[in-house]
Amino acid sequence: MKPTISMKETEDSVFQKAMSGVAPLKEGSRKAIPKALPQSTSGQQQRRRDAVAERGEEGDHNPLTLGEIERVNPFDVLAWKKDGVQPRVFRHLAQGKYPIEATLDLHQRTLKQARADVFRFIRSSSAHGFRSVVIAHGRGDRSDDPAKLKGYVAHWLVELQDVIGFHSAPRRHGGTGATIVLIRKSPLQKEENRERHGLKSDLTQRID
C-alpha cells in the first residue's frame, strides 16, 4: 500500500523548494511601505491654481498684462477683429449665429485669477478645436471700479494669438456682460475646410 501524502505536506515541500536560497531579511532592514497619497479633489486643485495665480507664480508663460489699460464703460459694446476676418463671419459672430462650444464664468474671480482663467480657457479651447466660445465677465456697473474686469478681458483677448475676433454677446448669451470670442482654425481644421470646398493643399498637390 502506497503511503498517502497530505495536501499540506505537498504545499509545504513546494514552498520550501521555491524559497531555497532566499535569505531572510536581517532585523532592522525591513522598510515600511508608504501609504498612497490621497488623490486631490477638483476643488483642491482649483484652490492651488488660484493661489499660484494670486502670487503670480504661473509657470505657463502667461503673457496677459496686469498693467494699466484703456478703460471701458459697463454698457459699452466690445468689438474687435484681426485683418482677414470676413465681415460676414464677424457679423454672424456678433449675432450669436455660431454654436457656443464652451463658456468661462469669471464672476467672483479676482483680477489675477481671471487672468489665469482666460489664458487657460483660450489655450484649452484652441487645443480642442473650438471656434466660438463665451466669456462671462459681467458689467461691473455696481462695483467701486466699474467695468474693470470687462476692460481687462477685452485687452487680454487682443493679446492672445489664437483669438481672431470678439464681440459683446447678444442678450440671450449675456449681453454686454459677456463676450463671444472667435478662435482661429487649427491646421487640421484648415485642411478639412479645403477638402470640404474641393480645394487641395500644397502638400496634396505635391503628392499628386
mmCIF file with all atom_site columns, C-alpha atoms in Angstrom:
data_model
loop_
_atom_site.group_PDB
_atom_site.id
_atom_site.type_symbol
_atom_site.label_atom_id
_atom_site.label_alt_id
_atom_site.label_comp_id
_atom_site.label_asym_id
_atom_site.label_entity_id
_atom_site.label_seq_id
_atom_site.pdbx_PDB_ins_code
_atom_site.Cartn_x
_atom_site.Cartn_y
_atom_site.Cartn_z
_atom_site.occupancy
_atom_site.B_iso_or_equiv
_atom_site.pdbx_formal_charge
_atom_site.auth_seq_id
_atom_site.auth_comp_id
_atom_site.auth_asym_id
_atom_site.auth_atom_id
_atom_site.pdbx_PDB_model_num
ATOM 1   C CA . MET A 1 1   ? 0.000   0.000   0.000   1.00 0.00 ? 1   MET A CA 1
ATOM 2   C CA . LYS A 1 2   ? 1.436   3.287   -1.125  1.00 0.00 ? 2   LYS A CA 1
ATOM 3   C CA . PRO A 1 3   ? 1.810   5.971   1.506   1.00 0.00 ? 3   PRO A CA 1
ATOM 4   C CA . THR A 1 4   ? -0.596  8.877   1.125   1.00 0.00 ? 4   THR A CA 1
ATOM 5   C CA . ILE A 1 5   ? 0.709   12.432  1.051   1.00 0.00 ? 5   ILE A CA 1
ATOM 6   C CA . SER A 1 6   ? -1.467  15.076  2.600   1.00 0.00 ? 6   SER A CA 1
ATOM 7   C CA . MET A 1 7   ? -2.179  18.323  0.715   1.00 0.00 ? 7   MET A CA 1
ATOM 8   C CA . LYS A 1 8   ? -0.452  20.286  3.476   1.00 0.00 ? 8   LYS A CA 1
ATOM 9   C CA . GLU A 1 9   ? 2.739   18.223  3.098   1.00 0.00 ? 9   GLU A CA 1
ATOM 10  C CA . THR A 1 10  ? 2.729   18.761  -0.678  1.00 0.00 ? 10  THR A CA 1
ATOM 11  C CA . GLU A 1 11  ? 2.257   22.525  -0.334  1.00 0.00 ? 11  GLU A CA 1
ATOM 12  C CA . ASP A 1 12  ? 4.996   22.746  2.305   1.00 0.00 ? 12  ASP A CA 1
ATOM 13  C CA . SER A 1 13  ? 7.531   20.901  0.142   1.00 0.00 ? 13  SER A CA 1
ATOM 14  C CA . VAL A 1 14  ? 6.745   23.016  -2.924  1.00 0.00 ? 14  VAL A CA 1
ATOM 15  C CA . PHE A 1 15  ? 7.091   26.183  -0.883  1.00 0.00 ? 15  PHE A CA 1
ATOM 16  C CA . GLN A 1 16  ? 10.434  25.072  0.594   1.00 0.00 ? 16  GLN A CA 1
ATOM 17  C CA . LYS A 1 17  ? 11.828  24.298  -2.863  1.00 0.00 ? 17  LYS A CA 1
ATOM 18  C CA . ALA A 1 18  ? 10.673  27.626  -4.208  1.00 0.00 ? 18  ALA A CA 1
ATOM 19  C CA . MET A 1 19  ? 12.249  29.535  -1.330  1.00 0.00 ? 19  MET A CA 1
ATOM 20  C CA . SER A 1 20  ? 15.551  27.639  -1.228  1.00 0.00 ? 20  SER A CA 1
ATOM 21  C CA . GLY A 1 21  ? 18.495  30.014  -1.390  1.00 0.00 ? 21  GLY A CA 1
ATOM 22  C CA . VAL A 1 22  ? 16.435  33.010  -0.280  1.00 0.00 ? 22  VAL A CA 1
ATOM 23  C CA . ALA A 1 23  ? 17.887  34.554  2.863   1.00 0.00 ? 23  ALA A CA 1
ATOM 24  C CA . PRO A 1 24  ? 15.526  36.175  5.354   1.00 0.00 ? 24  PRO A CA 1
ATOM 25  C CA . LEU A 1 25  ? 15.836  39.904  5.957   1.00 0.00 ? 25  LEU A CA 1
ATOM 26  C CA . LYS A 1 26  ? 18.046  40.889  8.849   1.00 0.00 ? 26  LYS A CA 1
ATOM 27  C CA . GLU A 1 27  ? 16.473  42.619  11.779  1.00 0.00 ? 27  GLU A CA 1
ATOM 28  C CA . GLY A 1 28  ? 16.245  46.343  11.141  1.00 0.00 ? 28  GLY A CA 1
ATOM 29  C CA . SER A 1 29  ? 16.490  46.022  7.367   1.00 0.00 ? 29  SER A CA 1
ATOM 30  C CA . ARG A 1 30  ? 12.770  45.975  6.814   1.00 0.00 ? 30  ARG A CA 1
ATOM 31  C CA . LYS A 1 31  ? 11.320  49.163  5.382   1.00 0.00 ? 31  LYS A CA 1
ATOM 32  C CA . ALA A 1 32  ? 7.817   50.392  5.866   1.00 0.00 ? 32  ALA A CA 1
ATOM 33  C CA . ILE A 1 33  ? 5.831   50.717  2.651   1.00 0.00 ? 33  ILE A CA 1
ATOM 34  C CA . PRO A 1 34  ? 4.447   54.235  2.438   1.00 0.00 ? 34  PRO A CA 1
ATOM 35  C CA . LYS A 1 35  ? 0.729   54.605  2.096   1.00 0.00 ? 35  LYS A CA 1
ATOM 36  C CA . ALA A 1 36  ? -0.584  56.004  -1.169  1.00 0.00 ? 36  ALA A CA 1
ATOM 37  C CA . LEU A 1 37  ? -1.193  59.726  -1.036  1.00 0.00 ? 37  LEU A CA 1
ATOM 38  C CA . PRO A 1 38  ? -4.850  60.699  -1.194  1.00 0.00 ? 38  PRO A CA 1
ATOM 39  C CA . GLN A 1 39  ? -5.998  61.974  -4.583  1.00 0.00 ? 39  GLN A CA 1
ATOM 40  C CA . SER A 1 40  ? -6.672  65.704  -4.772  1.00 0.00 ? 40  SER A CA 1
ATOM 41  C CA . THR A 1 41  ? -10.231 66.731  -5.464  1.00 0.00 ? 41  THR A CA 1
ATOM 42  C CA . SER A 1 42  ? -11.028 69.114  -8.299  1.00 0.00 ? 42  SER A CA 1
ATOM 43  C CA . GLY A 1 43  ? -11.829 71.755  -5.681  1.00 0.00 ? 43  GLY A CA 1
ATOM 44  C CA . GLN A 1 44  ? -8.414  71.356  -4.051  1.00 0.00 ? 44  GLN A CA 1
ATOM 45  C CA . GLN A 1 45  ? -6.690  71.550  -7.436  1.00 0.00 ? 45  GLN A CA 1
ATOM 46  C CA . GLN A 1 46  ? -8.586  74.734  -8.285  1.00 0.00 ? 46  GLN A CA 1
ATOM 47  C CA . ARG A 1 47  ? -7.636  76.316  -4.952  1.00 0.00 ? 47  ARG A CA 1
ATOM 48  C CA . ARG A 1 48  ? -3.976  75.528  -5.611  1.00 0.00 ? 48  ARG A CA 1
ATOM 49  C CA . ARG A 1 49  ? -4.202  77.069  -9.090  1.00 0.00 ? 49  ARG A CA 1
ATOM 50  C CA . ASP A 1 50  ? -5.878  80.139  -7.609  1.00 0.00 ? 50  ASP A CA 1
ATOM 51  C CA . ALA A 1 51  ? -3.137  80.520  -5.012  1.00 0.00 ? 51  ALA A CA 1
ATOM 52  C CA . VAL A 1 52  ? -0.457  80.271  -7.702  1.00 0.00 ? 52  VAL A CA 1
ATOM 53  C CA . ALA A 1 53  ? -2.298  82.817  -9.847  1.00 0.00 ? 53  ALA A CA 1
ATOM 54  C CA . GLU A 1 54  ? -2.626  85.238  -6.917  1.00 0.00 ? 54  GLU A CA 1
ATOM 55  C CA . ARG A 1 55  ? 1.110   85.034  -6.233  1.00 0.00 ? 55  ARG A CA 1
ATOM 56  C CA . GLY A 1 56  ? 1.923   85.498  -9.915  1.00 0.00 ? 56  GLY A CA 1
ATOM 57  C CA . GLU A 1 57  ? 3.958   82.278  -9.975  1.00 0.00 ? 57  GLU A CA 1
ATOM 58  C CA . GLU A 1 58  ? 2.440   80.610  -13.034 1.00 0.00 ? 58  GLU A CA 1
ATOM 59  C CA . GLY A 1 59  ? 4.932   78.557  -14.956 1.00 0.00 ? 59  GLY A CA 1
ATOM 60  C CA . ASP A 1 60  ? 2.950   78.572  -18.186 1.00 0.00 ? 60  ASP A CA 1
ATOM 61  C CA . HIS A 1 61  ? 4.373   81.816  -19.654 1.00 0.00 ? 61  HIS A CA 1
ATOM 62  C CA . ASN A 1 62  ? 1.106   83.716  -19.405 1.00 0.00 ? 62  ASN A CA 1
ATOM 63  C CA . PRO A 1 63  ? 1.637   86.913  -21.461 1.00 0.00 ? 63  PRO A CA 1
ATOM 64  C CA . LEU A 1 64  ? -1.509  88.740  -20.315 1.00 0.00 ? 64  LEU A CA 1
ATOM 65  C CA . THR A 1 65  ? -0.886  92.099  -18.707 1.00 0.00 ? 65  THR A CA 1
ATOM 66  C CA . LEU A 1 66  ? -1.967  93.348  -15.312 1.00 0.00 ? 66  LEU A CA 1
ATOM 67  C CA . GLY A 1 67  ? -0.667  96.851  -16.033 1.00 0.00 ? 67  GLY A CA 1
ATOM 68  C CA . GLU A 1 68  ? -2.618  99.960  -16.970 1.00 0.00 ? 68  GLU A CA 1
ATOM 69  C CA . ILE A 1 69  ? -5.077  99.559  -19.850 1.00 0.00 ? 69  ILE A CA 1
ATOM 70  C CA . GLU A 1 70  ? -7.642  101.651 -21.684 1.00 0.00 ? 70  GLU A CA 1
ATOM 71  C CA . ARG A 1 71  ? -10.800 101.557 -19.604 1.00 0.00 ? 71  ARG A CA 1
ATOM 72  C CA . VAL A 1 72  ? -14.310 100.825 -20.881 1.00 0.00 ? 72  VAL A CA 1
ATOM 73  C CA . ASN A 1 73  ? -17.780 101.653 -19.573 1.00 0.00 ? 73  ASN A CA 1
ATOM 74  C CA . PRO A 1 74  ? -20.109 98.984  -18.142 1.00 0.00 ? 74  PRO A CA 1
ATOM 75  C CA . PHE A 1 75  ? -22.551 99.097  -21.059 1.00 0.00 ? 75  PHE A CA 1
ATOM 76  C CA . ASP A 1 76  ? -20.011 99.558  -23.869 1.00 0.00 ? 76  ASP A CA 1
ATOM 77  C CA . VAL A 1 77  ? -20.244 97.111  -26.767 1.00 0.00 ? 77  VAL A CA 1
ATOM 78  C CA . LEU A 1 78  ? -16.888 95.399  -27.268 1.00 0.00 ? 78  LEU A CA 1
ATOM 79  C CA . ALA A 1 79  ? -15.932 94.678  -30.873 1.00 0.00 ? 79  ALA A CA 1
ATOM 80  C CA . TRP A 1 80  ? -12.595 93.785  -32.453 1.00 0.00 ? 80  TRP A CA 1
ATOM 81  C CA . LYS A 1 81  ? -11.289 91.572  -35.264 1.00 0.00 ? 81  LYS A CA 1
ATOM 82  C CA . LYS A 1 82  ? -7.979  90.855  -36.902 1.00 0.00 ? 82  LYS A CA 1
ATOM 83  C CA . ASP A 1 83  ? -7.327  91.743  -40.517 1.00 0.00 ? 83  ASP A CA 1
ATOM 84  C CA . GLY A 1 84  ? -8.517  88.940  -42.763 1.00 0.00 ? 84  GLY A CA 1
ATOM 85  C CA . VAL A 1 85  ? -11.665 88.070  -40.823 1.00 0.00 ? 85  VAL A CA 1
ATOM 86  C CA . GLN A 1 86  ? -14.513 88.344  -43.317 1.00 0.00 ? 86  GLN A CA 1
ATOM 87  C CA . PRO A 1 87  ? -17.214 90.916  -42.493 1.00 0.00 ? 87  PRO A CA 1
ATOM 88  C CA . ARG A 1 88  ? -19.926 88.267  -42.880 1.00 0.00 ? 88  ARG A CA 1
ATOM 89  C CA . VAL A 1 89  ? -18.156 85.979  -40.390 1.00 0.00 ? 89  VAL A CA 1
ATOM 90  C CA . PHE A 1 90  ? -17.768 88.826  -37.905 1.00 0.00 ? 90  PHE A CA 1
ATOM 91  C CA . ARG A 1 91  ? -21.408 89.821  -38.328 1.00 0.00 ? 91  ARG A CA 1
ATOM 92  C CA . HIS A 1 92  ? -22.549 86.260  -37.653 1.00 0.00 ? 92  HIS A CA 1
ATOM 93  C CA . LEU A 1 93  ? -20.311 86.173  -34.571 1.00 0.00 ? 93  LEU A CA 1
ATOM 94  C CA . ALA A 1 94  ? -21.878 89.368  -33.227 1.00 0.00 ? 94  ALA A CA 1
ATOM 95  C CA . GLN A 1 95  ? -25.363 87.981  -33.824 1.00 0.00 ? 95  GLN A CA 1
ATOM 96  C CA . GLY A 1 96  ? -24.554 84.746  -32.000 1.00 0.00 ? 96  GLY A CA 1
ATOM 97  C CA . LYS A 1 97  ? -25.243 82.594  -35.048 1.00 0.00 ? 97  LYS A CA 1
ATOM 98  C CA . TYR A 1 98  ? -22.336 80.255  -34.395 1.00 0.00 ? 98  TYR A CA 1
ATOM 99  C CA . PRO A 1 99  ? -22.843 77.466  -31.830 1.00 0.00 ? 99  PRO A CA 1
ATOM 100 C CA . ILE A 1 100 ? -21.271 78.228  -28.448 1.00 0.00 ? 100 ILE A CA 1
ATOM 101 C CA . GLU A 1 101 ? -18.840 75.395  -27.723 1.00 0.00 ? 101 GLU A CA 1
ATOM 102 C CA . ALA A 1 102 ? -17.573 76.433  -24.279 1.00 0.00 ? 102 ALA A CA 1
ATOM 103 C CA . THR A 1 103 ? -18.237 79.074  -21.622 1.00 0.00 ? 103 THR A CA 1
ATOM 104 C CA . LEU A 1 104 ? -15.995 80.647  -18.977 1.00 0.00 ? 104 LEU A CA 1
ATOM 105 C CA . ASP A 1 105 ? -17.664 82.352  -15.996 1.00 0.00 ? 105 ASP A CA 1
ATOM 106 C CA . LEU A 1 106 ? -15.463 84.959  -14.309 1.00 0.00 ? 106 LEU A CA 1
ATOM 107 C CA . HIS A 1 107 ? -17.958 86.156  -11.697 1.00 0.00 ? 107 HIS A CA 1
ATOM 108 C CA . GLN A 1 108 ? -16.452 86.299  -8.187  1.00 0.00 ? 108 GLN A CA 1
ATOM 109 C CA . ARG A 1 109 ? -12.915 85.914  -9.576  1.00 0.00 ? 109 ARG A CA 1
ATOM 110 C CA . THR A 1 110 ? -10.106 88.304  -8.693  1.00 0.00 ? 110 THR A CA 1
ATOM 111 C CA . LEU A 1 111 ? -8.241  90.052  -11.492 1.00 0.00 ? 111 LEU A CA 1
ATOM 112 C CA . LYS A 1 112 ? -5.222  87.753  -11.133 1.00 0.00 ? 112 LYS A CA 1
ATOM 113 C CA . GLN A 1 113 ? -7.404  84.648  -11.075 1.00 0.00 ? 113 GLN A CA 1
ATOM 114 C CA . ALA A 1 114 ? -9.349  85.861  -14.120 1.00 0.00 ? 114 ALA A CA 1
ATOM 115 C CA . ARG A 1 115 ? -6.085  86.468  -15.978 1.00 0.00 ? 115 ARG A CA 1
ATOM 116 C CA . ALA A 1 116 ? -5.041  82.854  -15.405 1.00 0.00 ? 116 ALA A CA 1
ATOM 117 C CA . ASP A 1 117 ? -8.541  81.573  -16.224 1.00 0.00 ? 117 ASP A CA 1
ATOM 118 C CA . VAL A 1 118 ? -8.744  83.413  -19.555 1.00 0.00 ? 118 VAL A CA 1
ATOM 119 C CA . PHE A 1 119 ? -5.303  82.250  -20.636 1.00 0.00 ? 119 PHE A CA 1
ATOM 120 C CA . ARG A 1 120 ? -6.020  78.601  -19.814 1.00 0.00 ? 120 ARG A CA 1
ATOM 121 C CA . PHE A 1 121 ? -9.536  78.753  -21.282 1.00 0.00 ? 121 PHE A CA 1
ATOM 122 C CA . ILE A 1 122 ? -8.459  80.082  -24.685 1.00 0.00 ? 122 ILE A CA 1
ATOM 123 C CA . ARG A 1 123 ? -5.493  77.716  -24.844 1.00 0.00 ? 123 ARG A CA 1
ATOM 124 C CA . SER A 1 124 ? -7.696  74.731  -23.967 1.00 0.00 ? 124 SER A CA 1
ATOM 125 C CA . SER A 1 125 ? -10.452 75.799  -26.383 1.00 0.00 ? 125 SER A CA 1
ATOM 126 C CA . SER A 1 126 ? -7.935  76.092  -29.202 1.00 0.00 ? 126 SER A CA 1
ATOM 127 C CA . ALA A 1 127 ? -6.477  72.667  -28.383 1.00 0.00 ? 127 ALA A CA 1
ATOM 128 C CA . HIS A 1 128 ? -9.977  71.149  -28.566 1.00 0.00 ? 128 HIS A CA 1
ATOM 129 C CA . GLY A 1 129 ? -10.681 72.799  -31.912 1.00 0.00 ? 129 GLY A CA 1
ATOM 130 C CA . PHE A 1 130 ? -13.406 75.111  -30.573 1.00 0.00 ? 130 PHE A CA 1
ATOM 131 C CA . ARG A 1 131 ? -14.138 78.144  -32.754 1.00 0.00 ? 131 ARG A CA 1
ATOM 132 C CA . SER A 1 132 ? -16.808 80.095  -30.859 1.00 0.00 ? 132 SER A CA 1
ATOM 133 C CA . VAL A 1 133 ? -16.739 80.457  -27.058 1.00 0.00 ? 133 VAL A CA 1
ATOM 134 C CA . VAL A 1 134 ? -18.200 82.841  -24.482 1.00 0.00 ? 134 VAL A CA 1
ATOM 135 C CA . ILE A 1 135 ? -16.516 84.618  -21.583 1.00 0.00 ? 135 ILE A CA 1
ATOM 136 C CA . ALA A 1 136 ? -18.965 85.922  -18.970 1.00 0.00 ? 136 ALA A CA 1
ATOM 137 C CA . HIS A 1 137 ? -17.181 88.792  -17.216 1.00 0.00 ? 137 HIS A CA 1
ATOM 138 C CA . GLY A 1 138 ? -20.130 90.889  -16.053 1.00 0.00 ? 138 GLY A CA 1
ATOM 139 C CA . ARG A 1 139 ? -20.539 94.642  -16.495 1.00 0.00 ? 139 ARG A CA 1
ATOM 140 C CA . GLY A 1 140 ? -19.353 95.702  -13.068 1.00 0.00 ? 140 GLY A CA 1
ATOM 141 C CA . ASP A 1 141 ? -21.778 98.643  -13.134 1.00 0.00 ? 141 ASP A CA 1
ATOM 142 C CA . ARG A 1 142 ? -22.354 98.404  -9.362  1.00 0.00 ? 142 ARG A CA 1
ATOM 143 C CA . SER A 1 143 ? -18.748 97.915  -8.299  1.00 0.00 ? 143 SER A CA 1
ATOM 144 C CA . ASP A 1 144 ? -16.406 100.546 -6.881  1.00 0.00 ? 144 ASP A CA 1
ATOM 145 C CA . ASP A 1 145 ? -14.276 100.233 -10.026 1.00 0.00 ? 145 ASP A CA 1
ATOM 146 C CA . PRO A 1 146 ? -16.887 99.895  -12.809 1.00 0.00 ? 146 PRO A CA 1
ATOM 147 C CA . ALA A 1 147 ? -16.192 97.549  -15.731 1.00 0.00 ? 147 ALA A CA 1
ATOM 148 C CA . LYS A 1 148 ? -12.633 96.877  -14.564 1.00 0.00 ? 148 LYS A CA 1
ATOM 149 C CA . LEU A 1 149 ? -12.688 93.157  -15.379 1.00 0.00 ? 149 LEU A CA 1
ATOM 150 C CA . LYS A 1 150 ? -14.604 93.748  -18.610 1.00 0.00 ? 150 LYS A CA 1
ATOM 151 C CA . GLY A 1 151 ? -11.900 96.137  -19.801 1.00 0.00 ? 151 GLY A CA 1
ATOM 152 C CA . TYR A 1 152 ? -9.116  93.733  -18.933 1.00 0.00 ? 152 TYR A CA 1
ATOM 153 C CA . VAL A 1 153 ? -10.828 90.835  -20.720 1.00 0.00 ? 153 VAL A CA 1
ATOM 154 C CA . ALA A 1 154 ? -11.082 92.953  -23.883 1.00 0.00 ? 154 ALA A CA 1
ATOM 155 C CA . HIS A 1 155 ? -7.404  93.865  -23.608 1.00 0.00 ? 155 HIS A CA 1
ATOM 156 C CA . TRP A 1 156 ? -6.309  90.282  -22.911 1.00 0.00 ? 156 TRP A CA 1
ATOM 157 C CA . LEU A 1 157 ? -8.182  88.862  -25.891 1.00 0.00 ? 157 LEU A CA 1
ATOM 158 C CA . VAL A 1 158 ? -6.290  91.171  -28.247 1.00 0.00 ? 158 VAL A CA 1
ATOM 159 C CA . GLU A 1 159 ? -3.017  89.918  -26.725 1.00 0.00 ? 159 GLU A CA 1
ATOM 160 C CA . LEU A 1 160 ? -3.777  86.242  -27.436 1.00 0.00 ? 160 LEU A CA 1
ATOM 161 C CA . GLN A 1 161 ? -2.623  84.930  -30.820 1.00 0.00 ? 161 GLN A CA 1
ATOM 162 C CA . ASP A 1 162 ? -5.349  82.285  -31.008 1.00 0.00 ? 162 ASP A CA 1
ATOM 163 C CA . VAL A 1 163 ? -8.073  84.948  -30.834 1.00 0.00 ? 163 VAL A CA 1
ATOM 164 C CA . ILE A 1 164 ? -9.010  86.498  -34.192 1.00 0.00 ? 164 ILE A CA 1
ATOM 165 C CA . GLY A 1 165 ? -12.101 88.415  -33.132 1.00 0.00 ? 165 GLY A CA 1
ATOM 166 C CA . PHE A 1 166 ? -14.627 89.090  -30.398 1.00 0.00 ? 166 PHE A CA 1
ATOM 167 C CA . HIS A 1 167 ? -17.907 90.922  -29.883 1.00 0.00 ? 167 HIS A CA 1
ATOM 168 C CA . SER A 1 168 ? -20.211 91.639  -26.969 1.00 0.00 ? 168 SER A CA 1
ATOM 169 C CA . ALA A 1 169 ? -22.769 88.867  -26.821 1.00 0.00 ? 169 ALA A CA 1
ATOM 170 C CA . PRO A 1 170 ? -26.424 89.146  -27.812 1.00 0.00 ? 170 PRO A CA 1
ATOM 171 C CA . ARG A 1 171 ? -28.826 89.328  -24.893 1.00 0.00 ? 171 ARG A CA 1
ATOM 172 C CA . ARG A 1 172 ? -29.529 85.580  -24.826 1.00 0.00 ? 172 ARG A CA 1
ATOM 173 C CA . HIS A 1 173 ? -25.824 84.926  -24.178 1.00 0.00 ? 173 HIS A CA 1
ATOM 174 C CA . GLY A 1 174 ? -25.308 87.651  -21.579 1.00 0.00 ? 174 GLY A CA 1
ATOM 175 C CA . GLY A 1 175 ? -25.434 90.931  -23.488 1.00 0.00 ? 175 GLY A CA 1
ATOM 176 C CA . THR A 1 176 ? -22.728 93.469  -22.669 1.00 0.00 ? 176 THR A CA 1
ATOM 177 C CA . GLY A 1 177 ? -21.819 91.413  -19.599 1.00 0.00 ? 177 GLY A CA 1
ATOM 178 C CA . ALA A 1 178 ? -20.337 88.678  -21.808 1.00 0.00 ? 178 ALA A CA 1
ATOM 179 C CA . THR A 1 179 ? -18.178 88.423  -24.898 1.00 0.00 ? 179 THR A CA 1
ATOM 180 C CA . ILE A 1 180 ? -18.282 85.929  -27.756 1.00 0.00 ? 180 ILE A CA 1
ATOM 181 C CA . VAL A 1 181 ? -14.768 85.010  -28.873 1.00 0.00 ? 181 VAL A CA 1
ATOM 182 C CA . LEU A 1 182 ? -13.748 83.719  -32.301 1.00 0.00 ? 182 LEU A CA 1
ATOM 183 C CA . ILE A 1 183 ? -10.727 81.394  -32.203 1.00 0.00 ? 183 ILE A CA 1
ATOM 184 C CA . ARG A 1 184 ? -8.504  80.764  -35.203 1.00 0.00 ? 184 ARG A CA 1
ATOM 185 C CA . LYS A 1 185 ? -8.730  77.451  -37.017 1.00 0.00 ? 185 LYS A CA 1
ATOM 186 C CA . SER A 1 186 ? -6.176  74.783  -36.251 1.00 0.00 ? 186 SER A CA 1
ATOM 187 C CA . PRO A 1 187 ? -4.067  73.469  -39.179 1.00 0.00 ? 187 PRO A CA 1
ATOM 188 C CA . LEU A 1 188 ? -6.226  70.325  -39.220 1.00 0.00 ? 188 LEU A CA 1
ATOM 189 C CA . GLN A 1 189 ? -9.425  72.367  -39.422 1.00 0.00 ? 189 GLN A CA 1
ATOM 190 C CA . LYS A 1 190 ? -7.983  74.420  -42.276 1.00 0.00 ? 190 LYS A CA 1
ATOM 191 C CA . GLU A 1 191 ? -7.142  71.238  -44.184 1.00 0.00 ? 191 GLU A CA 1
ATOM 192 C CA . GLU A 1 192 ? -10.623 69.828  -43.591 1.00 0.00 ? 192 GLU A CA 1
ATOM 193 C CA . ASN A 1 193 ? -12.118 73.105  -44.795 1.00 0.00 ? 193 ASN A CA 1
ATOM 194 C CA . ARG A 1 194 ? -10.083 72.927  -48.020 1.00 0.00 ? 194 ARG A CA 1
ATOM 195 C CA . GLU A 1 195 ? -11.241 69.378  -48.633 1.00 0.00 ? 195 GLU A CA 1
ATOM 196 C CA . ARG A 1 196 ? -14.843 70.318  -47.943 1.00 0.00 ? 196 ARG A CA 1
ATOM 197 C CA . HIS A 1 197 ? -14.659 73.020  -50.598 1.00 0.00 ? 197 HIS A CA 1
ATOM 198 C CA . GLY A 1 198 ? -12.865 70.806  -53.101 1.00 0.00 ? 198 GLY A CA 1
ATOM 199 C CA . LEU A 1 199 ? -9.531  72.568  -52.769 1.00 0.00 ? 199 LEU A CA 1
ATOM 200 C CA . LYS A 1 200 ? -6.200  70.793  -52.427 1.00 0.00 ? 200 LYS A CA 1
ATOM 201 C CA . SER A 1 201 ? -3.475  71.822  -50.074 1.00 0.00 ? 201 SER A CA 1
ATOM 202 C CA . ASP A 1 202 ? 0.085   72.367  -51.289 1.00 0.00 ? 202 ASP A CA 1
ATOM 203 C CA . LEU A 1 203 ? 1.023   69.030  -49.744 1.00 0.00 ? 203 LEU A CA 1
ATOM 204 C CA . THR A 1 204 ? -1.729  67.205  -51.648 1.00 0.00 ? 204 THR A CA 1
ATOM 205 C CA . GLN A 1 205 ? -0.759  68.912  -54.884 1.00 0.00 ? 205 GLN A CA 1
ATOM 206 C CA . ARG A 1 206 ? 2.846   67.816  -54.477 1.00 0.00 ? 206 ARG A CA 1
ATOM 207 C CA . ILE A 1 207 ? 1.792   64.228  -53.812 1.00 0.00 ? 207 ILE A CA 1
ATOM 208 C CA . ASP A 1 208 ? -0.403  64.214  -56.919 1.00 0.00 ? 208 ASP A CA 1
#
